[in-house]
Short mmCIF file of C-alpha atoms and ligand atoms in Angstrom, two decimals:
data_model
loop_
_atom_site.label_atom_id
_atom_site.label_comp_id
_atom_site.label_asym_id
_atom_site.label_seq_id
_atom_site.Cartn_x
_atom_site.Cartn_y
_atom_site.Cartn_z
CA MET N 1 51.01 -43.18 -17.65
CA THR N 2 48.84 -40.60 -19.11
CA ASP N 3 48.27 -37.89 -17.34
CA GLU N 4 44.77 -39.45 -15.97
CA GLU N 5 46.63 -43.25 -15.61
CA GLU N 6 48.83 -41.45 -12.66
CA GLN N 7 45.79 -39.21 -11.32
CA ALA N 8 44.15 -42.42 -11.22
CA ALA N 9 47.43 -44.24 -9.75
CA LYS N 10 47.84 -41.49 -6.84
CA LEU N 11 44.58 -41.84 -6.13
CA PHE N 12 44.66 -45.53 -5.78
CA SER N 13 47.71 -45.59 -4.19
CA GLY N 14 46.76 -43.19 -1.02
CA ARG N 15 42.94 -44.27 0.90
CA VAL N 16 41.29 -47.35 0.20
CA GLU N 17 39.49 -48.71 2.86
CA PHE N 18 36.30 -51.47 3.49
CA LEU N 19 33.10 -49.90 5.03
CA LEU N 20 31.73 -53.34 5.28
CA SER N 21 29.77 -56.06 3.94
CA ALA N 22 26.23 -56.81 3.22
CA PRO N 23 24.57 -59.55 2.49
CA GLN N 24 21.53 -58.45 2.09
CA LEU N 25 19.74 -54.98 1.08
CA LYS N 26 18.92 -53.64 4.63
CA PHE N 27 23.06 -53.80 5.19
CA LEU N 28 23.58 -51.30 2.68
CA PRO N 29 25.64 -48.47 3.27
CA GLU N 30 24.26 -45.04 2.83
CA PRO N 31 24.49 -44.14 -0.94
CA ILE N 32 27.13 -41.37 -0.61
CA ALA N 33 29.12 -41.55 -2.71
CA PRO N 34 29.28 -42.77 -6.18
CA GLU N 35 30.18 -46.52 -6.73
CA ILE N 36 31.13 -48.74 -9.29
CA ALA N 37 30.59 -52.78 -9.61
CA PHE N 38 32.83 -55.94 -9.89
CA CYS N 39 31.11 -58.59 -11.61
CA GLY N 40 31.66 -62.15 -12.06
CA ARG N 41 32.00 -65.65 -11.90
CA SER N 42 33.94 -67.35 -8.93
CA ASN N 43 37.88 -67.74 -9.21
CA VAL N 44 37.13 -65.20 -12.07
CA GLY N 45 40.48 -63.04 -10.68
CA LYS N 46 38.40 -60.76 -9.25
CA SER N 47 39.65 -60.43 -5.81
CA SER N 48 43.47 -60.21 -7.50
CA LEU N 49 42.09 -57.72 -9.90
CA LEU N 50 41.36 -55.57 -6.73
CA ASN N 51 44.54 -56.19 -5.40
CA ALA N 52 46.43 -55.58 -8.21
CA LEU N 53 43.89 -51.86 -9.08
CA THR N 54 44.54 -50.71 -5.19
CA GLY N 55 48.26 -52.35 -5.41
CA ARG N 56 47.64 -54.31 -1.78
CA LYS N 57 48.28 -57.48 -1.83
CA ALA N 58 45.27 -58.59 0.56
CA LEU N 59 43.00 -55.88 0.29
CA ALA N 60 40.25 -58.78 -1.32
CA ARG N 61 40.55 -62.23 0.37
CA THR N 62 41.69 -64.16 -2.48
CA SER N 63 40.11 -68.03 -3.69
CA VAL N 64 37.68 -67.60 -0.16
CA THR N 65 35.51 -70.84 -0.08
CA PRO N 66 32.94 -70.74 -3.46
CA GLY N 67 29.57 -69.98 -1.81
CA ARG N 68 30.79 -68.47 1.17
CA THR N 69 30.76 -65.16 -0.08
CA GLN N 70 27.57 -64.01 -0.45
CA GLU N 71 27.80 -60.54 0.10
CA LEU N 72 28.48 -57.09 -0.80
CA ASN N 73 31.68 -55.76 -0.25
CA PHE N 74 32.16 -52.29 -0.08
CA PHE N 75 35.72 -50.42 -0.48
CA GLU N 76 36.24 -46.53 0.18
CA VAL N 77 38.63 -44.88 -1.84
CA GLY N 78 40.47 -41.16 -1.11
CA GLU N 79 40.34 -39.00 1.79
CA PRO N 80 38.23 -37.74 1.69
CA THR N 81 36.04 -40.54 -0.30
CA GLN N 82 35.81 -40.50 -3.95
CA PHE N 83 33.52 -43.29 -4.57
CA ARG N 84 33.41 -46.86 -3.29
CA LEU N 85 34.20 -50.26 -4.98
CA VAL N 86 31.71 -52.57 -5.04
CA ASP N 87 33.38 -56.23 -4.78
CA MET N 88 29.97 -58.08 -5.55
CA PRO N 89 29.01 -62.26 -4.45
CA GLY N 90 31.41 -64.43 -6.95
CA TYR N 91 28.74 -66.71 -9.48
CA GLY N 92 28.06 -69.72 -11.12
CA PHE N 93 30.01 -72.19 -8.29
CA ALA N 94 29.45 -75.94 -9.27
CA LYS N 95 27.38 -77.68 -6.88
CA ALA N 96 25.25 -75.00 -4.61
CA PRO N 97 22.18 -75.41 -3.35
CA PRO N 98 19.11 -73.07 -5.37
CA LYS N 99 18.50 -71.41 -2.26
CA VAL N 100 21.83 -70.13 -2.63
CA VAL N 101 21.72 -68.84 -5.81
CA GLU N 102 17.87 -67.03 -5.31
CA ASN N 103 19.65 -65.77 -2.48
CA TRP N 104 22.37 -64.55 -5.13
CA LYS N 105 20.23 -63.38 -7.67
CA ARG N 106 17.95 -61.42 -5.56
CA LEU N 107 20.58 -59.64 -3.55
CA VAL N 108 22.33 -58.86 -6.75
CA ARG N 109 19.07 -57.79 -8.13
CA ASP N 110 17.99 -55.81 -6.35
CA TYR N 111 21.24 -53.96 -5.37
CA LEU N 112 21.17 -52.86 -8.52
CA ARG N 113 18.04 -52.13 -9.88
CA GLY N 114 17.83 -50.22 -6.81
CA ARG N 115 21.31 -47.99 -6.11
CA ALA N 116 20.90 -44.17 -7.87
CA VAL N 117 24.79 -44.03 -6.94
CA LEU N 118 25.59 -47.63 -8.98
CA LYS N 119 27.74 -45.29 -11.53
CA ARG N 120 28.89 -48.49 -13.59
CA ALA N 121 30.12 -52.14 -13.34
CA LEU N 122 33.28 -53.70 -14.52
CA VAL N 123 31.90 -57.55 -15.60
CA LEU N 124 35.00 -60.32 -15.38
CA VAL N 125 35.88 -62.91 -17.79
CA ASP N 126 38.46 -65.29 -17.50
CA ALA N 127 40.12 -65.20 -21.28
CA ARG N 128 40.79 -68.86 -20.86
CA HIS N 129 37.27 -69.48 -21.26
CA GLY N 130 35.65 -66.24 -22.86
CA LEU N 131 31.75 -65.96 -22.22
CA LYS N 132 29.92 -68.74 -20.67
CA ASP N 133 26.27 -68.64 -20.10
CA VAL N 134 26.41 -67.67 -16.51
CA ASP N 135 28.85 -64.44 -17.18
CA ARG N 136 25.28 -63.80 -20.31
CA GLU N 137 23.17 -64.26 -17.32
CA MET N 138 25.37 -61.25 -15.23
CA MET N 139 25.19 -59.06 -18.41
CA LYS N 140 21.17 -59.43 -18.85
CA LEU N 141 20.94 -58.59 -15.57
CA LEU N 142 23.85 -55.25 -15.61
CA ASP N 143 21.16 -54.88 -18.81
CA GLU N 144 17.99 -54.73 -17.54
CA ALA N 145 18.70 -53.10 -14.66
CA ALA N 146 20.05 -50.06 -17.31
CA VAL N 147 23.35 -50.03 -15.09
CA THR N 148 26.14 -49.92 -18.22
CA TYR N 149 29.47 -51.36 -17.81
CA ARG N 150 33.28 -52.85 -19.04
CA VAL N 151 33.50 -56.38 -20.06
CA VAL N 152 36.75 -57.20 -18.68
CA LEU N 153 38.96 -59.74 -19.46
CA THR N 154 41.14 -60.91 -16.94
CA LYS N 155 44.01 -63.33 -16.44
CA ALA N 156 45.75 -62.32 -20.23
CA ASP N 157 48.63 -63.98 -19.52
CA LYS N 158 47.67 -67.48 -19.67
CA LEU N 159 46.82 -67.32 -23.73
CA LYS N 160 49.32 -67.10 -26.30
CA ALA N 161 48.48 -63.75 -28.00
CA SER N 162 47.66 -66.19 -31.41
CA GLU N 163 44.52 -67.18 -28.67
CA LEU N 164 43.91 -63.91 -27.02
CA GLU N 165 43.40 -62.36 -29.89
CA ALA N 166 41.01 -64.60 -30.33
CA VAL N 167 38.71 -64.69 -27.32
CA ARG N 168 38.87 -60.51 -26.69
CA ALA N 169 37.37 -60.55 -30.60
CA ALA N 170 34.76 -62.81 -30.42
CA THR N 171 34.11 -61.91 -26.75
CA GLU N 172 34.03 -57.74 -28.17
CA THR N 173 31.29 -58.57 -30.91
CA GLU N 174 29.46 -60.23 -28.59
CA ALA N 175 29.13 -57.16 -26.15
CA LYS N 176 28.37 -54.90 -28.32
CA THR N 177 24.89 -56.90 -28.56
CA HIS N 178 24.28 -56.57 -25.14
CA ALA N 179 22.49 -53.16 -24.84
CA ALA N 180 24.39 -51.61 -21.47
CA ALA N 181 28.31 -52.64 -22.47
CA LEU N 182 30.47 -50.52 -23.08
CA PRO N 183 32.02 -50.81 -26.24
CA VAL N 184 35.37 -51.15 -24.82
CA LEU N 185 37.39 -53.96 -24.11
CA HIS N 186 39.90 -54.12 -21.07
CA VAL N 187 42.26 -57.13 -21.25
CA THR N 188 43.59 -57.53 -18.16
CA SER N 189 45.89 -59.41 -16.20
CA SER N 190 46.64 -59.13 -12.80
CA GLU N 191 49.95 -61.30 -12.44
CA LYS N 192 51.96 -58.99 -15.05
CA LYS N 193 50.12 -56.11 -14.04
CA MET N 194 49.32 -55.39 -17.84
CA GLY N 195 46.08 -53.83 -18.70
CA ILE N 196 46.48 -51.90 -14.92
CA ASP N 197 46.95 -48.37 -15.18
CA GLU N 198 44.19 -47.97 -18.14
CA LEU N 199 41.67 -49.97 -16.49
CA ARG N 200 42.12 -47.80 -13.29
CA ALA N 201 42.52 -44.09 -14.76
CA ALA N 202 38.66 -45.91 -16.61
CA VAL N 203 37.09 -46.65 -12.90
CA LEU N 204 38.06 -42.82 -11.64
CA ALA N 205 36.47 -41.45 -14.90
CA ASP N 206 33.77 -43.53 -14.31
CA ALA N 207 32.94 -42.70 -10.97
CA GLU N 208 33.48 -38.33 -11.74
CA GLY N 209 30.80 -39.03 -14.57
P1 GDP X 301 38.38 -64.65 -7.27
O1 GDP X 301 37.69 -65.81 -6.83
O2 GDP X 301 37.63 -64.29 -8.08
O3 GDP X 301 38.09 -63.52 -5.98
O4 GDP X 301 40.21 -65.06 -7.30
P2 GDP X 301 40.92 -65.05 -7.38
O5 GDP X 301 41.77 -63.98 -7.35
O6 GDP X 301 41.49 -65.68 -5.87
O7 GDP X 301 42.25 -65.50 -8.22
C1 GDP X 301 41.16 -66.84 -9.05
C2 GDP X 301 42.80 -67.76 -8.87
O8 GDP X 301 43.57 -67.46 -10.44
C3 GDP X 301 44.02 -67.38 -8.22
O9 GDP X 301 44.32 -69.01 -8.05
C4 GDP X 301 44.97 -66.19 -8.79
O10 GDP X 301 45.78 -66.19 -8.32
C5 GDP X 301 44.72 -66.75 -10.35
N1 GDP X 301 44.76 -65.71 -10.75
C6 GDP X 301 44.00 -64.49 -10.43
N2 GDP X 301 44.27 -63.83 -12.11
C7 GDP X 301 45.26 -64.25 -12.10
C8 GDP X 301 45.93 -63.52 -12.55
O11 GDP X 301 45.95 -62.20 -13.50
N3 GDP X 301 46.63 -64.32 -14.25
C9 GDP X 301 46.79 -65.89 -13.12
N4 GDP X 301 47.98 -66.32 -14.12
N5 GDP X 301 46.02 -66.20 -12.22
C10 GDP X 301 45.91 -65.40 -12.65
#
């Protein structure tokens, strides 16, 4: 591990605590700490990634019924709090009623546009599927809100090296066409702990930056 990764690992292995769930904008916490937002399709592996980053088994609940999680969940890191991780509601769930999708969009858009303490977003993409239209829509929301983001491939262990390289290259090429996407792509597996140390250090640097 690099010095930065060691420092990040130490911080993430310390206090990480659930703060609150905000189903509407008026329930957001006071904007008194930097925030890093985690976005991704339902089932992309967001809960697993949050658990891997923080070294916990069940910080974020895995595989909650899709559609039930229409809230922004805030977690505090550090003692005293250095920054917050924001678990954004998963998108792209099948058969969601239009009203649910509309509420999701409004909540996410309003949060992204109005949050001065939001330092960075992570857009999680399932390595088996690559970018889908719902991911593109999320990236567009972030572009429009001028929130810079890292694209993170998840479940990399599920692919052969050659398949993974093809998805990585295609995703990277497309990400470069988005105004607010950072040029680096993160390849991760929560299961095999691949790319986790690097991502943790990047999140800390983003929060401090
Ligand atoms: P969420 O809905 O985005 O929070 O996704 P979850 O974290 O609940 O993961 C969805 C499913 O993918 C679960 O069955 C996980 O066990 C699985 N999963 C998540 N991350 C990985 C990974 O890195 N590798 C593999 N093989 N499976 C994963």
